[in-house]
Every structure is written in structure tokens, then in C-alpha cells.
Amino acid sequence: MKTEYKNIDMQEVLRIIMVSKEGFNTKFLKASHSLWYRFKNYIKNPPYAMYVNDECCSLIFATQSKINYYVNIYEVCTVQGKEGNGYATKLWENYIKYSHDKGMKRLKISCTPDSLGWHIRNGLIFWGVDKQGSLKSDQPLFSTREEQIKFRNKAINNPKIAMPEQKVIKKFKEINIEDLKLSANKISKTLSAIQKYKIYYLRDSIYGL
């Protein structure tokens, strides 16, 4: 089995969409492409993809900043029909090493309540929510998933070692789940996810609690 990880351009993403079967994952990939096109990110921050035997299996849409050394992951997509093979996890593992090797120091991402379990298995912690009810992570970046998990376990007991700058914390404090203008169902999903994974939700610590 030949496995390859590489950056791809917009034309390749469009080709993948065109040859993919219809379904939830294809719809999600289309939305990710639209976001990247709208943000004009394809040139400076091309998607990073995993190919197995010359077939694309998973993609990550993310930006990397040489100013603040953040990697900001927007979307993690598995190609329709490639689900259940662990491709997204393997791509994630490769991508964080790739980002770390390029000098990135911190990782941030917003995770939907439905995806929280998967992201927690990758070693993430969370400080608050965004206006869509997703949970926000911002933490030091390590080169392996194992190191990320080991650090996360330390951060649970000592959140200060993982905290971002005060200006970022200030933004986290500005959004409270009680004030979100979302449907009752969406708020319920977010609250349920926080309750289920409360050990990894460190919001109280940004208030010194």
C-alpha cells in the first residue's frame, strides 16, 4: 500500500469533489472548498491531503502563520466512501508533525459538539464556545499525537501551562453559552458535549477558578 501526504491545489479539490459519490462527506467537502475559495486561502494555505494508492482519502483545511506561529485548523474531511479506515486520524498525526516541523508553536480549532470525542482522542482541551456553539481549543502544538495527549493530561491539572495570551482569553470570556442566539436543540447539544467531556473543558480556569 502506497501512502502519500501532500499539499494540493484548488483544481485537485474540485476533481475530488467531482468524482466523489453524493453524501454527507461530499457535502461537507464542498462547503470546505467554498470556505477556502471565499477566504482566498488556496494560494498561501493549500489543503493538506492523504493519498492511498493514488486515491485521496482525507483532507485538512488549515492556515499557518509565521507571525504568531499558530496553526489554525478549520476543517478535517474524509472523502465519501473512505470512512471507517482511520484516514482522518492518520492525516491529523502527519499534519501536526508537518506543522511542528515548519515552526508552528500553537494549535487552535473550533470543534462541533458531534466531533468532540474524536478531537479529544487527539489530545485537545477547550476554553469556551464560539457563536455557532462549537467548542474552542487553543494550546501548545507538539509533533506527535502521543505528546499532545501527554501534555493535555498535565494541563488538566495545571491549566496555566496551556493557556493562550491574555488577549485571546479576553475573547473567550466575551462569549457565554447562555447568550448564544441558537436554537434550543443546538444549545442542548453543546451543553451535553461539555457535560460529557467536562474534564477537558477548562473554562473555569480562565477566571482563576
mmCIF file with all atom_site columns, C-alpha atoms in Angstrom, residues 14-167:
data_model
loop_
_atom_site.group_PDB
_atom_site.id
_atom_site.type_symbol
_atom_site.label_atom_id
_atom_site.label_alt_id
_atom_site.label_comp_id
_atom_site.label_asym_id
_atom_site.label_entity_id
_atom_site.label_seq_id
_atom_site.pdbx_PDB_ins_code
_atom_site.Cartn_x
_atom_site.Cartn_y
_atom_site.Cartn_z
_atom_site.occupancy
_atom_site.B_iso_or_equiv
_atom_site.pdbx_formal_charge
_atom_site.auth_seq_id
_atom_site.auth_comp_id
_atom_site.auth_asym_id
_atom_site.auth_atom_id
_atom_site.pdbx_PDB_model_num
ATOM 1   C CA . LEU A 1 14  ? -12.614 20.184 -7.390 1.00 0.00 ? 14  LEU A CA 1
ATOM 2   C CA . ARG A 1 15  ? -11.604 16.961 -9.138 1.00 0.00 ? 15  ARG A CA 1
ATOM 3   C CA . ILE A 1 16  ? -12.015 15.007 -5.888 1.00 0.00 ? 16  ILE A CA 1
ATOM 4   C CA . ILE A 1 17  ? -15.464 16.515 -5.384 1.00 0.00 ? 17  ILE A CA 1
ATOM 5   C CA . MET A 1 18  ? -16.455 15.715 -8.965 1.00 0.00 ? 18  MET A CA 1
ATOM 6   C CA . VAL A 1 19  ? -15.505 12.011 -8.744 1.00 0.00 ? 19  VAL A CA 1
ATOM 7   C CA . SER A 1 20  ? -16.913 11.504 -5.224 1.00 0.00 ? 20  SER A CA 1
ATOM 8   C CA . LYS A 1 21  ? -20.296 9.915  -4.597 1.00 0.00 ? 21  LYS A CA 1
ATOM 9   C CA . GLU A 1 22  ? -23.038 12.093 -3.164 1.00 0.00 ? 22  GLU A CA 1
ATOM 10  C CA . GLY A 1 23  ? -23.394 12.004 0.602  1.00 0.00 ? 23  GLY A CA 1
ATOM 11  C CA . PHE A 1 24  ? -22.744 13.880 3.835  1.00 0.00 ? 24  PHE A CA 1
ATOM 12  C CA . ASN A 1 25  ? -18.956 13.849 3.451  1.00 0.00 ? 25  ASN A CA 1
ATOM 13  C CA . THR A 1 26  ? -19.086 15.179 -0.111 1.00 0.00 ? 26  THR A CA 1
ATOM 14  C CA . LYS A 1 27  ? -21.430 17.942 1.013  1.00 0.00 ? 27  LYS A CA 1
ATOM 15  C CA . PHE A 1 28  ? -19.013 18.789 3.814  1.00 0.00 ? 28  PHE A CA 1
ATOM 16  C CA . LEU A 1 29  ? -16.065 18.811 1.409  1.00 0.00 ? 29  LEU A CA 1
ATOM 17  C CA . LYS A 1 30  ? -17.953 21.134 -0.930 1.00 0.00 ? 30  LYS A CA 1
ATOM 18  C CA . ALA A 1 31  ? -18.619 23.509 1.966  1.00 0.00 ? 31  ALA A CA 1
ATOM 19  C CA . SER A 1 32  ? -14.948 23.385 2.963  1.00 0.00 ? 32  SER A CA 1
ATOM 20  C CA . HIS A 1 33  ? -13.909 24.206 -0.595 1.00 0.00 ? 33  HIS A CA 1
ATOM 21  C CA . SER A 1 34  ? -16.359 27.123 -0.713 1.00 0.00 ? 34  SER A CA 1
ATOM 22  C CA . LEU A 1 35  ? -14.958 28.462 2.553  1.00 0.00 ? 35  LEU A CA 1
ATOM 23  C CA . TRP A 1 36  ? -11.373 28.211 1.291  1.00 0.00 ? 36  TRP A CA 1
ATOM 24  C CA . TYR A 1 37  ? -12.244 29.844 -2.018 1.00 0.00 ? 37  TYR A CA 1
ATOM 25  C CA . ARG A 1 38  ? -14.132 32.651 -0.277 1.00 0.00 ? 38  ARG A CA 1
ATOM 26  C CA . PHE A 1 39  ? -11.242 33.288 2.121  1.00 0.00 ? 39  PHE A CA 1
ATOM 27  C CA . LYS A 1 40  ? -8.768  33.187 -0.805 1.00 0.00 ? 40  LYS A CA 1
ATOM 28  C CA . ASN A 1 41  ? -6.656  30.656 1.073  1.00 0.00 ? 41  ASN A CA 1
ATOM 29  C CA . TYR A 1 42  ? -5.771  28.256 -1.726 1.00 0.00 ? 42  TYR A CA 1
ATOM 30  C CA . ILE A 1 43  ? -2.521  30.024 -2.683 1.00 0.00 ? 43  ILE A CA 1
ATOM 31  C CA . LYS A 1 44  ? -0.971  30.740 0.718  1.00 0.00 ? 44  LYS A CA 1
ATOM 32  C CA . ASN A 1 45  ? -2.546  27.837 2.614  1.00 0.00 ? 45  ASN A CA 1
ATOM 33  C CA . PRO A 1 46  ? -3.352  24.955 0.243  1.00 0.00 ? 46  PRO A CA 1
ATOM 34  C CA . PRO A 1 47  ? -5.219  21.961 1.718  1.00 0.00 ? 47  PRO A CA 1
ATOM 35  C CA . TYR A 1 48  ? -3.125  19.082 3.031  1.00 0.00 ? 48  TYR A CA 1
ATOM 36  C CA . ALA A 1 49  ? -4.220  15.629 1.893  1.00 0.00 ? 49  ALA A CA 1
ATOM 37  C CA . MET A 1 50  ? -3.604  11.934 2.382  1.00 0.00 ? 50  MET A CA 1
ATOM 38  C CA . TYR A 1 51  ? -3.482  9.622  -0.645 1.00 0.00 ? 51  TYR A CA 1
ATOM 39  C CA . VAL A 1 52  ? -3.551  5.845  -0.512 1.00 0.00 ? 52  VAL A CA 1
ATOM 40  C CA . ASN A 1 53  ? -2.658  4.066  -3.750 1.00 0.00 ? 53  ASN A CA 1
ATOM 41  C CA . ASP A 1 54  ? -3.041  7.410  -5.562 1.00 0.00 ? 54  ASP A CA 1
ATOM 42  C CA . GLU A 1 55  ? -6.596  7.980  -4.259 1.00 0.00 ? 55  GLU A CA 1
ATOM 43  C CA . CYS A 1 56  ? -7.339  10.911 -1.963 1.00 0.00 ? 56  CYS A CA 1
ATOM 44  C CA . CYS A 1 57  ? -8.794  9.679  1.330  1.00 0.00 ? 57  CYS A CA 1
ATOM 45  C CA . SER A 1 58  ? -8.757  12.681 3.665  1.00 0.00 ? 58  SER A CA 1
ATOM 46  C CA . LEU A 1 59  ? -8.065  16.440 3.636  1.00 0.00 ? 59  LEU A CA 1
ATOM 47  C CA . ILE A 1 60  ? -7.258  19.166 6.152  1.00 0.00 ? 60  ILE A CA 1
ATOM 48  C CA . PHE A 1 61  ? -8.009  22.832 5.505  1.00 0.00 ? 61  PHE A CA 1
ATOM 49  C CA . ALA A 1 62  ? -5.783  24.930 7.758  1.00 0.00 ? 62  ALA A CA 1
ATOM 50  C CA . THR A 1 63  ? -3.707  28.105 7.892  1.00 0.00 ? 63  THR A CA 1
ATOM 51  C CA . GLN A 1 64  ? -0.207  28.581 9.259  1.00 0.00 ? 64  GLN A CA 1
ATOM 52  C CA . SER A 1 65  ? 1.084   31.937 10.467 1.00 0.00 ? 65  SER A CA 1
ATOM 53  C CA . LYS A 1 66  ? 4.753   32.885 10.539 1.00 0.00 ? 66  LYS A CA 1
ATOM 54  C CA . ILE A 1 67  ? 3.799   35.973 12.553 1.00 0.00 ? 67  ILE A CA 1
ATOM 55  C CA . ASN A 1 68  ? 2.342   34.316 15.672 1.00 0.00 ? 68  ASN A CA 1
ATOM 56  C CA . TYR A 1 69  ? 3.316   30.708 14.805 1.00 0.00 ? 69  TYR A CA 1
ATOM 57  C CA . TYR A 1 70  ? -0.235  29.431 15.064 1.00 0.00 ? 70  TYR A CA 1
ATOM 58  C CA . VAL A 1 71  ? -1.715  26.643 13.005 1.00 0.00 ? 71  VAL A CA 1
ATOM 59  C CA . ASN A 1 72  ? -5.466  27.204 12.714 1.00 0.00 ? 72  ASN A CA 1
ATOM 60  C CA . ILE A 1 73  ? -7.343  24.095 11.605 1.00 0.00 ? 73  ILE A CA 1
ATOM 61  C CA . TYR A 1 74  ? -10.694 24.847 10.004 1.00 0.00 ? 74  TYR A CA 1
ATOM 62  C CA . GLU A 1 75  ? -11.894 21.545 8.563  1.00 0.00 ? 75  GLU A CA 1
ATOM 63  C CA . VAL A 1 76  ? -10.928 17.877 8.592  1.00 0.00 ? 76  VAL A CA 1
ATOM 64  C CA . CYS A 1 77  ? -12.658 15.967 5.778  1.00 0.00 ? 77  CYS A CA 1
ATOM 65  C CA . THR A 1 78  ? -12.820 12.293 4.874  1.00 0.00 ? 78  THR A CA 1
ATOM 66  C CA . VAL A 1 79  ? -13.681 11.541 1.262  1.00 0.00 ? 79  VAL A CA 1
ATOM 67  C CA . GLN A 1 80  ? -17.086 9.903  0.751  1.00 0.00 ? 80  GLN A CA 1
ATOM 68  C CA . GLY A 1 81  ? -16.710 6.122  0.821  1.00 0.00 ? 81  GLY A CA 1
ATOM 69  C CA . LYS A 1 82  ? -13.397 6.210  2.708  1.00 0.00 ? 82  LYS A CA 1
ATOM 70  C CA . GLU A 1 83  ? -14.925 6.413  6.184  1.00 0.00 ? 83  GLU A CA 1
ATOM 71  C CA . GLY A 1 84  ? -14.080 3.978  8.958  1.00 0.00 ? 84  GLY A CA 1
ATOM 72  C CA . ASN A 1 85  ? -10.470 3.357  7.976  1.00 0.00 ? 85  ASN A CA 1
ATOM 73  C CA . GLY A 1 86  ? -8.794  5.816  10.317 1.00 0.00 ? 86  GLY A CA 1
ATOM 74  C CA . TYR A 1 87  ? -7.588  8.016  7.476  1.00 0.00 ? 87  TYR A CA 1
ATOM 75  C CA . ALA A 1 88  ? -8.515  11.297 9.181  1.00 0.00 ? 88  ALA A CA 1
ATOM 76  C CA . THR A 1 89  ? -6.605  10.271 12.316 1.00 0.00 ? 89  THR A CA 1
ATOM 77  C CA . LYS A 1 90  ? -3.521  9.323  10.300 1.00 0.00 ? 90  LYS A CA 1
ATOM 78  C CA . LEU A 1 91  ? -3.704  12.578 8.369  1.00 0.00 ? 91  LEU A CA 1
ATOM 79  C CA . TRP A 1 92  ? -4.075  14.550 11.614 1.00 0.00 ? 92  TRP A CA 1
ATOM 80  C CA . GLU A 1 93  ? -1.000  12.835 13.065 1.00 0.00 ? 93  GLU A CA 1
ATOM 81  C CA . ASN A 1 94  ? 1.013   13.603 9.952  1.00 0.00 ? 94  ASN A CA 1
ATOM 82  C CA . TYR A 1 95  ? -0.241  17.175 9.726  1.00 0.00 ? 95  TYR A CA 1
ATOM 83  C CA . ILE A 1 96  ? 0.649   18.186 13.279 1.00 0.00 ? 96  ILE A CA 1
ATOM 84  C CA . LYS A 1 97  ? 4.198   16.869 12.724 1.00 0.00 ? 97  LYS A CA 1
ATOM 85  C CA . TYR A 1 98  ? 4.343   18.705 9.401  1.00 0.00 ? 98  TYR A CA 1
ATOM 86  C CA . SER A 1 99  ? 3.192   21.924 11.100 1.00 0.00 ? 99  SER A CA 1
ATOM 87  C CA . HIS A 1 100 ? 5.548   21.485 14.060 1.00 0.00 ? 100 HIS A CA 1
ATOM 88  C CA . ASP A 1 101 ? 8.477   20.883 11.702 1.00 0.00 ? 101 ASP A CA 1
ATOM 89  C CA . LYS A 1 102 ? 7.603   24.169 9.958  1.00 0.00 ? 102 LYS A CA 1
ATOM 90  C CA . GLY A 1 103 ? 7.979   26.025 13.244 1.00 0.00 ? 103 GLY A CA 1
ATOM 91  C CA . MET A 1 104 ? 4.360   26.312 14.376 1.00 0.00 ? 104 MET A CA 1
ATOM 92  C CA . LYS A 1 105 ? 4.063   26.637 18.156 1.00 0.00 ? 105 LYS A CA 1
ATOM 93  C CA . ARG A 1 106 ? 0.335   26.622 18.930 1.00 0.00 ? 106 ARG A CA 1
ATOM 94  C CA . LEU A 1 107 ? -2.797  24.967 17.586 1.00 0.00 ? 107 LEU A CA 1
ATOM 95  C CA . LYS A 1 108 ? -6.305  26.367 17.509 1.00 0.00 ? 108 LYS A CA 1
ATOM 96  C CA . ILE A 1 109 ? -9.531  24.885 16.248 1.00 0.00 ? 109 ILE A CA 1
ATOM 97  C CA . SER A 1 110 ? -13.289 25.118 16.787 1.00 0.00 ? 110 SER A CA 1
ATOM 98  C CA . CYS A 1 111 ? -14.940 21.713 17.186 1.00 0.00 ? 111 CYS A CA 1
ATOM 99  C CA . THR A 1 112 ? -18.618 20.918 16.753 1.00 0.00 ? 112 THR A CA 1
ATOM 100 C CA . PRO A 1 113 ? -20.261 19.016 19.633 1.00 0.00 ? 113 PRO A CA 1
ATOM 101 C CA . ASP A 1 114 ? -20.653 15.935 17.407 1.00 0.00 ? 114 ASP A CA 1
ATOM 102 C CA . SER A 1 115 ? -16.920 15.824 16.624 1.00 0.00 ? 115 SER A CA 1
ATOM 103 C CA . LEU A 1 116 ? -15.700 16.440 20.170 1.00 0.00 ? 116 LEU A CA 1
ATOM 104 C CA . GLY A 1 117 ? -14.921 12.819 21.022 1.00 0.00 ? 117 GLY A CA 1
ATOM 105 C CA . TRP A 1 118 ? -12.638 12.455 18.002 1.00 0.00 ? 118 TRP A CA 1
ATOM 106 C CA . HIS A 1 119 ? -10.757 15.655 18.782 1.00 0.00 ? 119 HIS A CA 1
ATOM 107 C CA . ILE A 1 120 ? -10.326 14.732 22.431 1.00 0.00 ? 120 ILE A CA 1
ATOM 108 C CA . ARG A 1 121 ? -8.678  11.486 21.333 1.00 0.00 ? 121 ARG A CA 1
ATOM 109 C CA . ASN A 1 122 ? -6.139  13.713 19.588 1.00 0.00 ? 122 ASN A CA 1
ATOM 110 C CA . GLY A 1 123 ? -5.228  15.466 22.836 1.00 0.00 ? 123 GLY A CA 1
ATOM 111 C CA . LEU A 1 124 ? -7.256  18.664 22.793 1.00 0.00 ? 124 LEU A CA 1
ATOM 112 C CA . ILE A 1 125 ? -8.587  20.851 25.602 1.00 0.00 ? 125 ILE A CA 1
ATOM 113 C CA . PHE A 1 126 ? -11.194 23.611 25.371 1.00 0.00 ? 126 PHE A CA 1
ATOM 114 C CA . TRP A 1 127 ? -11.652 27.072 26.858 1.00 0.00 ? 127 TRP A CA 1
ATOM 115 C CA . GLY A 1 128 ? -15.040 28.236 25.623 1.00 0.00 ? 128 GLY A CA 1
ATOM 116 C CA . VAL A 1 129 ? -17.506 28.318 22.751 1.00 0.00 ? 129 VAL A CA 1
ATOM 117 C CA . ASP A 1 130 ? -17.972 30.335 19.571 1.00 0.00 ? 130 ASP A CA 1
ATOM 118 C CA . LYS A 1 131 ? -21.150 31.942 18.261 1.00 0.00 ? 131 LYS A CA 1
ATOM 119 C CA . GLN A 1 132 ? -22.127 28.722 16.457 1.00 0.00 ? 132 GLN A CA 1
ATOM 120 C CA . GLY A 1 133 ? -21.923 26.604 19.618 1.00 0.00 ? 133 GLY A CA 1
ATOM 121 C CA . SER A 1 134 ? -18.644 24.900 18.693 1.00 0.00 ? 134 SER A CA 1
ATOM 122 C CA . LEU A 1 135 ? -16.009 24.432 21.384 1.00 0.00 ? 135 LEU A CA 1
ATOM 123 C CA . LYS A 1 136 ? -12.785 26.402 21.015 1.00 0.00 ? 136 LYS A CA 1
ATOM 124 C CA . SER A 1 137 ? -9.338  24.927 21.561 1.00 0.00 ? 137 SER A CA 1
ATOM 125 C CA . ASP A 1 138 ? -6.075  26.879 21.736 1.00 0.00 ? 138 ASP A CA 1
ATOM 126 C CA . GLN A 1 139 ? -2.974  25.141 23.056 1.00 0.00 ? 139 GLN A CA 1
ATOM 127 C CA . PRO A 1 140 ? 0.710   24.386 22.517 1.00 0.00 ? 140 PRO A CA 1
ATOM 128 C CA . LEU A 1 141 ? 1.471   22.219 19.480 1.00 0.00 ? 141 LEU A CA 1
ATOM 129 C CA . PHE A 1 142 ? 3.559   19.069 19.697 1.00 0.00 ? 142 PHE A CA 1
ATOM 130 C CA . SER A 1 143 ? 4.948   16.918 16.902 1.00 0.00 ? 143 SER A CA 1
ATOM 131 C CA . THR A 1 144 ? 3.105   13.718 17.817 1.00 0.00 ? 144 THR A CA 1
ATOM 132 C CA . ARG A 1 145 ? -0.367  12.773 18.961 1.00 0.00 ? 145 ARG A CA 1
ATOM 133 C CA . GLU A 1 146 ? 1.132   10.932 21.947 1.00 0.00 ? 146 GLU A CA 1
ATOM 134 C CA . GLU A 1 147 ? 2.990   14.054 23.099 1.00 0.00 ? 147 GLU A CA 1
ATOM 135 C CA . GLN A 1 148 ? -0.171  16.100 22.615 1.00 0.00 ? 148 GLN A CA 1
ATOM 136 C CA . ILE A 1 149 ? -2.161  13.715 24.818 1.00 0.00 ? 149 ILE A CA 1
ATOM 137 C CA . LYS A 1 150 ? 0.592   13.581 27.470 1.00 0.00 ? 150 LYS A CA 1
ATOM 138 C CA . PHE A 1 151 ? 0.688   17.384 27.642 1.00 0.00 ? 151 PHE A CA 1
ATOM 139 C CA . ARG A 1 152 ? -3.117  17.605 27.699 1.00 0.00 ? 152 ARG A CA 1
ATOM 140 C CA . ASN A 1 153 ? -3.246  15.306 30.720 1.00 0.00 ? 153 ASN A CA 1
ATOM 141 C CA . LYS A 1 154 ? -0.829  17.618 32.537 1.00 0.00 ? 154 LYS A CA 1
ATOM 142 C CA . ALA A 1 155 ? -2.836  20.682 31.523 1.00 0.00 ? 155 ALA A CA 1
ATOM 143 C CA . ILE A 1 156 ? -5.989  19.258 33.079 1.00 0.00 ? 156 ILE A CA 1
ATOM 144 C CA . ASN A 1 157 ? -4.283  19.501 36.462 1.00 0.00 ? 157 ASN A CA 1
ATOM 145 C CA . ASN A 1 158 ? -2.398  22.702 35.682 1.00 0.00 ? 158 ASN A CA 1
ATOM 146 C CA . PRO A 1 159 ? -4.279  24.712 33.014 1.00 0.00 ? 159 PRO A CA 1
ATOM 147 C CA . LYS A 1 160 ? -1.810  27.605 33.175 1.00 0.00 ? 160 LYS A CA 1
ATOM 148 C CA . ILE A 1 161 ? 0.758   25.660 31.160 1.00 0.00 ? 161 ILE A CA 1
ATOM 149 C CA . ALA A 1 162 ? -1.625  25.570 28.184 1.00 0.00 ? 162 ALA A CA 1
ATOM 150 C CA . MET A 1 163 ? -3.295  28.975 28.379 1.00 0.00 ? 163 MET A CA 1
ATOM 151 C CA . PRO A 1 164 ? -3.055  31.359 25.425 1.00 0.00 ? 164 PRO A CA 1
ATOM 152 C CA . GLU A 1 165 ? -2.225  35.069 25.702 1.00 0.00 ? 165 GLU A CA 1
ATOM 153 C CA . GLN A 1 166 ? -4.470  37.335 27.742 1.00 0.00 ? 166 GLN A CA 1
ATOM 154 C CA . LYS A 1 167 ? -5.940  38.997 24.639 1.00 0.00 ? 167 LYS A CA 1
#
